[in-house]
Short mmCIF file of C-alpha atoms and ligand atoms in Angstrom, two decimals:
data_model
loop_
_atom_site.label_atom_id
_atom_site.label_comp_id
_atom_site.label_asym_id
_atom_site.label_seq_id
_atom_site.Cartn_x
_atom_site.Cartn_y
_atom_site.Cartn_z
CA MET A 1 0.00 0.00 0.00
CA ARG A 2 1.11 3.54 -0.75
CA GLN A 3 1.47 5.49 2.46
CA SER A 4 0.29 8.65 0.70
CA ALA A 5 -3.07 6.90 0.26
CA LEU A 6 -3.39 5.86 3.90
CA TYR A 7 -5.82 8.32 5.46
CA THR A 8 -4.51 8.04 8.99
CA LYS A 9 -1.76 10.37 10.15
CA THR A 10 0.82 9.76 12.81
CA ARG A 11 1.01 12.15 15.75
CA ARG A 12 4.15 13.61 17.26
CA GLU A 13 2.58 14.52 20.59
CA THR A 14 1.55 12.00 23.16
CA PRO A 15 -2.21 12.24 23.72
CA ARG A 16 -2.52 14.09 27.02
CA ASP A 17 -5.45 12.07 28.32
CA GLU A 18 -3.66 8.72 27.89
CA VAL A 19 -1.50 7.31 30.64
CA SER A 20 -0.91 3.84 29.27
CA LYS A 21 1.95 3.11 26.91
CA ASN A 22 -0.10 0.83 24.64
CA ALA A 23 -2.81 3.44 23.98
CA ARG A 24 -0.29 6.25 23.57
CA LEU A 25 1.65 4.39 20.90
CA LEU A 26 -1.38 2.93 19.15
CA VAL A 27 -3.10 6.34 19.02
CA ARG A 28 0.08 8.11 17.87
CA GLY A 29 0.64 5.52 15.15
CA GLY A 30 -2.95 5.88 13.94
CA PHE A 31 -3.82 2.26 14.72
CA VAL A 32 -6.75 3.21 16.92
CA ASN A 33 -8.83 6.21 17.86
CA LYS A 34 -9.94 6.91 21.39
CA GLU A 35 -13.66 7.58 21.53
CA MET A 36 -13.89 7.92 25.33
CA ALA A 37 -12.38 6.27 28.41
CA GLY A 38 -12.07 2.55 27.73
CA VAL A 39 -13.56 2.74 24.24
CA TYR A 40 -11.40 2.59 21.10
CA SER A 41 -12.10 2.34 17.38
CA TYR A 42 -9.76 0.40 15.13
CA LEU A 43 -8.40 2.31 12.11
CA PRO A 44 -6.96 0.67 8.96
CA LEU A 45 -3.54 -0.26 10.41
CA GLY A 46 -5.17 -1.43 13.64
CA VAL A 47 -7.62 -3.59 11.72
CA MET A 48 -4.73 -5.20 9.83
CA VAL A 49 -3.05 -6.21 13.09
CA LEU A 50 -6.34 -7.29 14.61
CA ARG A 51 -7.19 -9.51 11.61
CA LYS A 52 -3.82 -11.24 11.82
CA ILE A 53 -4.25 -11.93 15.52
CA GLU A 54 -7.81 -13.05 14.85
CA ASN A 55 -6.72 -15.45 12.11
CA ILE A 56 -4.06 -17.05 14.27
CA ILE A 57 -6.63 -17.61 17.00
CA ARG A 58 -9.22 -18.84 14.49
CA GLU A 59 -6.77 -21.34 12.97
CA GLU A 60 -5.91 -22.76 16.39
CA MET A 61 -9.55 -22.93 17.53
CA ASN A 62 -10.58 -24.67 14.29
CA SER A 63 -7.72 -27.13 14.68
CA ILE A 64 -9.08 -28.34 18.03
CA GLY A 65 -12.56 -28.81 16.64
CA GLY A 66 -14.08 -25.38 17.28
CA GLN A 67 -17.05 -24.31 15.15
CA GLU A 68 -17.40 -20.58 14.72
CA VAL A 69 -20.63 -18.75 15.50
CA TYR A 70 -21.67 -15.16 15.98
CA LEU A 71 -24.15 -14.85 18.82
CA SER A 72 -26.36 -11.81 19.21
CA VAL A 73 -24.96 -8.88 21.13
CA LEU A 74 -28.39 -7.88 22.45
CA GLN A 75 -29.29 -10.50 24.99
CA ASN A 76 -32.65 -11.85 26.01
CA PRO A 77 -32.98 -11.84 29.82
CA HIS A 78 -34.87 -15.15 29.82
CA PRO A 79 -31.99 -17.68 30.04
CA TRP A 80 -30.17 -15.38 32.47
CA LYS A 81 -33.17 -15.39 34.76
CA MET A 82 -33.17 -19.19 34.62
CA SER A 83 -29.52 -19.31 35.74
CA GLY A 84 -30.04 -16.59 38.34
CA ARG A 85 -27.40 -14.32 36.85
CA TRP A 86 -29.69 -11.60 35.44
CA ASN A 87 -29.56 -9.73 38.73
CA ASP A 88 -26.54 -11.42 40.23
CA SER A 89 -23.93 -9.31 42.05
CA THR A 90 -21.12 -11.09 40.16
CA MET A 91 -22.51 -9.52 36.97
CA SER A 92 -22.59 -5.94 38.27
CA ASP A 93 -20.46 -4.78 35.32
CA TRP A 94 -23.28 -5.49 32.87
CA PHE A 95 -24.64 -2.78 30.55
CA LYS A 96 -28.41 -3.11 30.24
CA THR A 97 -31.03 -1.03 28.51
CA ARG A 98 -32.80 1.47 30.73
CA ASN A 99 -35.80 -0.71 31.50
CA SER A 100 -33.69 -3.85 31.69
CA GLU A 101 -35.29 -5.17 28.54
CA PHE A 102 -31.98 -6.40 27.16
CA GLY A 103 -28.45 -6.99 28.21
CA LEU A 104 -25.51 -5.95 26.05
CA GLY A 105 -23.13 -8.88 25.42
CA ASN A 106 -20.93 -9.35 28.49
CA THR A 107 -20.35 -13.10 28.23
CA HIS A 108 -22.39 -15.84 26.54
CA GLU A 109 -22.72 -19.00 28.65
CA GLU A 110 -26.49 -18.70 29.09
CA PRO A 111 -27.69 -17.83 25.58
CA LEU A 112 -25.43 -20.46 24.01
CA ALA A 113 -26.32 -23.22 26.47
CA TYR A 114 -30.00 -22.34 26.06
CA SER A 115 -29.88 -22.57 22.27
CA MET A 116 -27.90 -25.82 22.49
CA ARG A 117 -31.05 -27.51 23.79
CA TYR A 118 -32.17 -27.68 20.13
CA HIS A 119 -28.99 -29.41 19.04
CA ILE A 120 -28.08 -31.75 21.85
CA SER A 121 -30.41 -34.59 22.70
CA SER A 122 -28.36 -37.75 22.77
CA TYR A 123 -24.86 -38.77 23.82
CA LYS A 124 -24.20 -39.18 20.09
CA ASP A 125 -24.42 -35.39 19.67
CA LEU A 126 -21.46 -34.77 21.98
CA PRO A 127 -18.84 -33.36 22.23
CA ILE A 128 -19.45 -29.93 20.68
CA TYR A 129 -17.04 -26.97 20.75
CA VAL A 130 -18.31 -23.54 19.76
CA TYR A 131 -16.53 -20.20 19.64
CA GLN A 132 -16.98 -16.65 18.47
CA ILE A 133 -14.87 -13.52 18.09
CA GLN A 134 -16.92 -10.51 19.05
CA SER A 135 -17.16 -7.26 21.00
CA LYS A 136 -18.04 -7.49 24.66
CA PHE A 137 -19.23 -4.68 26.90
CA ARG A 138 -18.49 -4.21 30.58
CA LYS A 139 -18.68 -1.34 33.03
CA GLU A 140 -15.02 -1.51 33.96
CA LEU A 141 -14.24 0.84 36.81
CA ARG A 142 -10.55 1.22 36.09
CA ALA A 143 -10.54 1.94 32.36
CA LYS A 144 -7.12 3.58 32.45
CA SER A 145 -4.98 0.90 30.89
CA GLY A 146 -5.79 1.67 27.28
CA LEU A 147 -6.72 -1.41 25.29
CA LEU A 148 -5.72 -3.68 28.15
CA ARG A 149 -9.02 -2.94 29.88
CA GLY A 150 -11.78 -1.61 27.71
CA ARG A 151 -15.43 -1.01 28.43
CA GLU A 152 -15.93 -2.28 24.90
CA PHE A 153 -13.40 -4.92 23.85
CA ILE A 154 -13.03 -7.87 21.50
CA MET A 155 -12.98 -11.36 22.92
CA LYS A 156 -12.66 -14.86 21.54
CA ASP A 157 -14.87 -17.00 23.73
CA LEU A 158 -15.12 -20.73 23.25
CA TYR A 159 -17.56 -22.99 25.08
CA SER A 160 -17.18 -26.75 25.35
CA PHE A 161 -20.00 -29.27 25.73
CA ASN A 162 -19.04 -32.77 26.86
CA LYS A 163 -20.75 -35.91 28.12
CA ASP A 164 -18.66 -36.15 31.25
CA THR A 165 -15.81 -34.61 33.21
CA ALA A 166 -13.27 -36.92 31.57
CA GLY A 167 -14.21 -35.44 28.18
CA LEU A 168 -14.03 -31.94 29.63
CA ASP A 169 -10.61 -32.61 31.18
CA THR A 170 -9.19 -33.88 27.89
CA PHE A 171 -10.46 -30.91 25.94
CA TYR A 172 -9.31 -28.49 28.65
CA GLU A 173 -5.73 -29.77 28.27
CA LYS A 174 -6.00 -29.61 24.50
CA CYS A 175 -7.21 -26.03 24.62
CA ALA A 176 -4.39 -25.10 27.02
CA ARG A 177 -1.88 -26.45 24.49
CA SER A 178 -3.50 -24.53 21.67
CA TYR A 179 -3.39 -21.32 23.78
CA LYS A 180 0.34 -21.88 24.22
CA LYS A 181 0.70 -22.08 20.45
CA ILE A 182 -1.30 -18.89 19.98
CA PHE A 183 0.85 -16.89 22.41
CA LYS A 184 3.99 -18.28 20.82
CA ARG A 185 2.80 -17.41 17.33
CA VAL A 186 2.04 -13.80 18.27
CA GLY A 187 5.51 -13.41 19.78
CA ILE A 188 5.08 -13.58 23.56
CA GLY A 189 5.46 -17.33 24.13
CA ASP A 190 8.62 -16.88 26.20
CA LYS A 191 6.96 -14.40 28.56
CA THR A 192 3.59 -16.07 29.00
CA TYR A 193 2.94 -18.52 31.83
CA PHE A 194 0.25 -21.11 32.47
CA THR A 195 -1.01 -19.83 35.82
CA PHE A 196 -3.14 -21.40 38.55
CA ALA A 197 -5.93 -19.03 39.53
CA SER A 198 -9.14 -19.13 41.51
CA GLY A 199 -11.69 -21.65 40.32
CA GLY A 200 -15.40 -21.92 40.69
CA VAL A 201 -17.86 -24.35 42.18
CA PHE A 202 -16.69 -27.05 39.84
CA SER A 203 -12.90 -26.96 39.99
CA LYS A 204 -10.41 -25.89 42.59
CA TYR A 205 -8.42 -23.80 40.14
CA SER A 206 -9.03 -22.12 36.85
CA HIS A 207 -6.07 -21.33 34.63
CA GLU A 208 -4.89 -18.06 33.24
CA PHE A 209 -2.26 -17.24 30.67
CA GLN A 210 -0.23 -14.46 32.20
CA THR A 211 2.34 -12.39 30.30
CA ILE A 212 5.04 -10.81 32.42
CA ASN A 213 4.82 -7.03 32.23
CA ASP A 214 4.75 -4.10 34.64
CA ALA A 215 1.56 -2.74 33.10
CA GLY A 216 -0.26 -5.87 34.29
CA GLU A 217 -2.79 -5.70 37.11
CA ASP A 218 -2.05 -9.22 38.34
CA THR A 219 0.73 -10.54 40.50
CA ILE A 220 2.01 -14.02 39.86
CA TYR A 221 4.64 -16.32 41.37
CA ILE A 222 6.64 -18.08 38.67
CA ASP A 223 8.49 -21.36 38.64
CA GLU A 224 10.84 -20.81 35.69
CA GLU A 225 11.95 -24.43 35.50
CA LYS A 226 8.45 -25.86 35.28
CA GLY A 227 7.18 -22.94 33.22
CA ILE A 228 4.11 -22.44 35.41
CA ALA A 229 2.92 -19.80 37.86
CA ILE A 230 0.47 -19.19 40.69
CA ASN A 231 -1.76 -16.12 40.80
CA LYS A 232 -1.45 -14.16 44.04
CA GLU A 233 -5.19 -14.64 44.60
CA VAL A 234 -4.63 -18.36 45.33
CA TYR A 235 -1.05 -18.14 46.54
CA THR A 236 -0.65 -19.89 49.88
CA LYS A 237 1.90 -22.31 51.33
CA LYS A 238 -0.67 -25.03 50.82
CA THR A 239 -1.10 -24.25 47.10
CA VAL A 240 2.66 -24.23 46.58
CA ARG A 241 2.92 -27.62 48.25
CA GLU A 242 -0.06 -29.07 46.39
CA LEU A 243 1.40 -28.09 43.05
CA GLY A 244 4.73 -29.63 43.98
CA LEU A 245 6.60 -26.33 43.72
CA ASN A 246 9.48 -24.98 45.77
CA GLU A 247 8.55 -21.71 47.48
CA GLU A 248 12.17 -20.55 47.53
CA LYS A 249 12.46 -20.76 43.77
CA LEU A 250 9.31 -18.79 42.96
CA ILE A 251 9.74 -15.35 41.42
CA LYS A 252 7.14 -12.65 41.99
CA LYS A 253 6.17 -10.60 38.91
CA SER A 254 3.47 -8.31 37.59
CA ALA A 255 1.62 -9.81 34.66
CA ILE A 256 -1.19 -9.26 32.16
CA GLU A 257 -3.92 -11.91 31.91
CA VAL A 258 -4.16 -12.48 28.15
CA GLY A 259 -6.40 -15.51 28.34
CA ASN A 260 -8.12 -17.90 30.69
CA ILE A 261 -9.77 -21.30 30.74
CA PHE A 262 -12.47 -22.39 33.11
CA LYS A 263 -14.28 -25.62 33.98
CA LEU A 264 -17.96 -24.83 34.41
CA GLY A 265 -19.23 -28.35 35.02
CA THR A 266 -23.02 -28.52 35.10
CA ARG A 267 -23.60 -25.08 36.64
CA PHE A 268 -25.36 -23.74 33.52
CA SER A 269 -26.65 -26.92 31.91
CA GLU A 270 -28.61 -27.84 35.05
CA ALA A 271 -30.08 -24.37 35.41
CA LEU A 272 -31.09 -24.18 31.74
CA GLY A 273 -32.22 -27.76 31.26
CA LEU A 274 -29.43 -28.69 28.83
CA THR A 275 -29.31 -32.48 29.08
CA TYR A 276 -28.65 -35.48 26.84
CA ALA A 277 -29.91 -39.04 26.93
CA ASP A 278 -27.19 -41.58 27.69
CA LYS A 279 -27.14 -45.15 26.32
CA ASN A 280 -29.74 -46.23 28.86
CA GLY A 281 -32.03 -43.31 28.11
CA ASN A 282 -31.25 -41.41 31.31
CA ASP A 283 -31.23 -37.61 31.16
CA ILE A 284 -27.76 -36.33 32.06
CA PRO A 285 -26.70 -32.66 32.32
CA VAL A 286 -24.06 -31.63 29.78
CA VAL A 287 -20.61 -30.78 31.20
CA MET A 288 -19.34 -27.37 30.11
CA GLY A 289 -16.17 -25.28 30.00
CA SER A 290 -15.36 -21.74 28.84
CA TYR A 291 -12.18 -20.40 27.29
CA GLY A 292 -11.43 -16.71 26.65
CA ILE A 293 -8.79 -14.57 24.99
CA GLY A 294 -8.98 -10.78 24.71
CA LEU A 295 -7.84 -9.72 21.24
CA GLY A 296 -7.46 -6.01 21.96
CA ARG A 297 -5.76 -6.84 25.23
CA LEU A 298 -3.43 -9.17 23.36
CA MET A 299 -2.58 -6.48 20.81
CA ALA A 300 -1.95 -4.00 23.65
CA THR A 301 0.20 -6.58 25.43
CA LEU A 302 2.41 -6.94 22.35
CA VAL A 303 2.88 -3.16 22.41
CA GLU A 304 3.61 -3.07 26.15
CA VAL A 305 6.07 -5.97 25.97
CA LEU A 306 7.87 -5.43 22.67
CA SER A 307 8.00 -1.68 22.02
CA ASP A 308 11.08 0.48 22.65
CA ASN A 309 11.58 4.22 23.20
CA LYS A 310 11.08 4.92 19.48
CA GLY A 311 7.80 3.13 19.05
CA ILE A 312 6.09 -0.15 18.41
CA VAL A 313 7.89 -3.36 17.39
CA TRP A 314 5.47 -5.80 15.76
CA PRO A 315 6.38 -9.46 15.41
CA GLU A 316 6.23 -10.47 11.76
CA SER A 317 3.22 -12.71 12.39
CA VAL A 318 0.90 -9.80 13.27
CA SER A 319 2.57 -6.79 11.66
CA PRO A 320 0.29 -4.81 9.33
CA PHE A 321 2.99 -5.15 6.64
CA LYS A 322 6.07 -7.29 6.32
CA LEU A 323 8.24 -4.40 5.21
CA HIS A 324 8.30 -0.65 5.06
CA LEU A 325 9.81 0.77 1.88
CA ILE A 326 11.04 4.31 2.27
CA GLU A 327 12.11 6.38 -0.70
CA LEU A 328 14.29 9.41 -0.22
CA GLY A 329 13.69 11.19 -3.50
CA SER A 330 10.41 11.36 -5.35
CA GLY A 331 9.55 8.18 -7.32
CA LEU A 332 12.80 6.38 -6.47
CA GLY A 333 11.00 3.47 -4.84
CA LYS A 334 8.32 3.00 -7.45
CA ASN A 335 9.95 0.20 -9.44
CA LEU A 336 10.93 -1.72 -6.35
CA TYR A 337 7.41 -1.30 -4.92
CA ASN A 338 5.85 -2.72 -8.06
CA THR A 339 8.30 -5.63 -8.13
CA LEU A 340 7.65 -6.42 -4.46
CA LYS A 341 3.91 -6.34 -5.04
CA LYS A 342 4.21 -8.59 -8.09
CA ASN A 343 5.98 -11.09 -5.84
CA ASN A 344 3.16 -10.89 -3.28
CA ILE A 345 5.34 -9.22 -0.68
CA ASP A 346 3.31 -7.27 1.81
CA VAL A 347 4.75 -3.74 1.73
CA LEU A 348 3.94 -0.24 2.95
CA TYR A 349 5.55 2.22 0.49
CA ASP A 350 6.37 5.62 1.96
CA ASP A 351 5.99 7.76 -1.15
CA ARG A 352 5.04 10.87 0.82
CA ASP A 353 6.63 14.22 0.17
CA ILE A 354 8.14 14.77 3.63
CA THR A 355 11.66 14.81 5.10
CA ALA A 356 13.83 11.73 5.56
CA GLY A 357 13.81 12.35 9.31
CA GLU A 358 10.03 12.36 9.44
CA LYS A 359 9.87 9.12 7.45
CA PHE A 360 12.35 7.35 9.73
CA THR A 361 10.57 8.57 12.85
CA ASP A 362 7.24 7.30 11.51
CA ALA A 363 8.77 3.97 10.49
CA ASP A 364 10.06 3.46 14.03
CA LEU A 365 6.70 4.44 15.50
CA LEU A 366 4.70 2.11 13.22
CA GLY A 367 6.96 -0.82 14.03
CA ILE A 368 6.99 -2.81 10.78
CA PRO A 369 9.72 -5.48 11.22
CA TRP A 370 11.84 -4.59 8.15
CA ARG A 371 12.79 -1.20 6.73
CA PHE A 372 13.95 -0.75 3.13
CA VAL A 373 15.50 2.53 2.07
CA VAL A 374 16.18 3.59 -1.50
CA SER A 375 17.88 6.91 -2.17
CA PRO A 376 20.27 8.51 -4.66
CA LYS A 377 23.02 7.09 -2.42
CA THR A 378 21.86 3.46 -2.62
CA GLY A 379 21.59 3.55 -6.43
CA LYS A 380 20.39 0.20 -7.74
CA LYS A 381 20.61 -1.35 -4.30
CA ILE A 382 18.58 -1.25 -1.08
CA GLU A 383 19.58 -0.43 2.44
CA ILE A 384 17.72 -2.89 4.66
CA LYS A 385 17.40 -2.79 8.42
CA LYS A 386 15.48 -4.76 10.99
CA ARG A 387 13.30 -2.66 13.31
CA THR A 388 15.09 -4.18 16.30
CA SER A 389 18.63 -3.69 15.05
CA LYS A 390 20.88 -0.66 14.70
CA LYS A 391 22.90 -1.94 11.78
CA ALA A 392 21.77 -1.73 8.17
CA GLN A 393 22.86 -3.87 5.24
CA ILE A 394 23.05 -3.19 1.52
CA ILE A 395 21.49 -5.79 -0.77
CA SER A 396 20.42 -6.01 -4.41
CA TYR A 397 16.81 -6.02 -5.63
CA ASP A 398 17.16 -9.70 -6.55
CA GLU A 399 18.40 -10.65 -3.12
CA ALA A 400 15.54 -8.71 -1.53
CA ILE A 401 12.94 -10.52 -3.61
CA ARG A 402 14.52 -13.87 -2.83
CA LYS A 403 14.73 -13.16 0.89
CA PHE A 404 11.23 -11.79 1.32
CA SER A 405 8.95 -13.68 -1.05
P1 LIG B 501 -10.02 -9.56 34.25
O1 LIG B 501 -9.74 -10.32 35.50
O2 LIG B 501 -8.79 -8.99 33.62
O3 LIG B 501 -11.11 -8.56 34.40
P2 LIG B 501 -11.89 -11.50 33.40
O4 LIG B 501 -11.66 -12.59 34.37
O5 LIG B 501 -13.03 -10.57 33.60
O6 LIG B 501 -10.54 -10.63 33.20
P3 LIG B 501 -13.01 -13.06 31.25
O7 LIG B 501 -14.36 -12.55 31.48
O8 LIG B 501 -12.77 -14.48 31.55
O9 LIG B 501 -11.91 -12.13 31.95
O10 LIG B 501 -12.56 -12.73 29.76
C1 LIG B 501 -11.67 -13.53 29.00
C2 LIG B 501 -10.52 -12.69 28.48
O11 LIG B 501 -10.99 -11.47 27.92
C3 LIG B 501 -9.53 -12.26 29.55
O12 LIG B 501 -8.59 -13.25 29.78
C4 LIG B 501 -8.92 -11.03 28.90
O13 LIG B 501 -7.89 -11.42 28.00
C5 LIG B 501 -10.04 -10.44 28.13
N1 LIG B 501 -10.69 -9.32 28.85
C6 LIG B 501 -11.49 -9.37 29.93
N2 LIG B 501 -11.91 -8.16 30.30
C7 LIG B 501 -11.35 -7.30 29.39
C8 LIG B 501 -11.43 -5.88 29.22
N3 LIG B 501 -12.16 -5.13 30.04
N4 LIG B 501 -10.73 -5.32 28.20
C9 LIG B 501 -10.01 -6.08 27.36
N5 LIG B 501 -9.90 -7.42 27.47
C10 LIG B 501 -10.57 -8.02 28.47
MG1 LIG B 502 -13.18 -8.75 34.56
#
């Protein structure tokens, strides 16, 4: 894409009303626009990153048997009244219409379990795994962390439906492994820990995926060797012992919860009458689990964890473009741009009529992993540099095509 055609502009000044690093950089780069506290719109570059994250998550969810749906955002109170959560204090962050006619999508256990009654009748119908990627709405009190904690935010939520707890346990492990893959693919695998957290009625612990970072609201205790952690909320001598960990070796860190997985058991199926007939014709409640990842929070986490003092550093897997071609001299990059495009190489071409300094500053802010420079000085060659490195290299057009296609 030609940068002169991109409608968004970068900003030099840090937005005064933003305190979080992720929102400051994403707003300055033109990835997102702040509408109000905790509410952001995604602009073209932001959508490109979001789609790449989304596709990685979608691929992994499909590979473990997930079927994608898109549930309604306006929610009928009926199934929530059946479960007792319509007026429950644990759901106090819910946005509802003035007369409480509808709820605005906060989570989807009830509506999905309720509609599953039409699709699950016998043990032969199970297991079923269903997920969606959609905006959620919550009255978050501390909406000061930019996209880490929005009042409107995008979540992938998967729900599992099994015959029994053994089926649930197997899928739970499978989903945990696929979450590990997701966090590795988006570039934070080495900083993200499988973390024991507080459970519900059904299981002693739930599990969170926590990425080490000072912007995080959680505190975790990490066992580096085993690659697992304990959330402070369940951290006791007893927990440490139960998990077979050595208290002396645990390292305390701040972390961001990028995802979580939860065993729900029969909490919702019993309340909503979601049962199946087993081989003997007995009605048995379906065993459920829920599995979330925040996409905006994940994008913000990448910014918090990987950026430097010049700007964002996107991993190649989610970067809006693979490379940023900068021409210093009008039209100098045109041939190379066309050749790159012909070879299906994803490139942002800075053909704008501004100074070299401004182009370099923008390139660092936008964080595309590779920078190409063509100028009267480089002649028929290209100066290439990685966003994360100080040193540049000179290569020929042919080498560039070979290396990047
Ligand atoms: P938290 O403890 O951070 O409030 P939660 O327990 O409310 O999270 P869930 O309801 O289980 O989270 O949501 C699943 C995932 O959605 C979380 O792991 C997180 O990645 C993301 N998420 C939750 N709340 C927000 C929010 N307000 N803004 C952005 N992402 C969020
Ligand atoms: Mg919450």
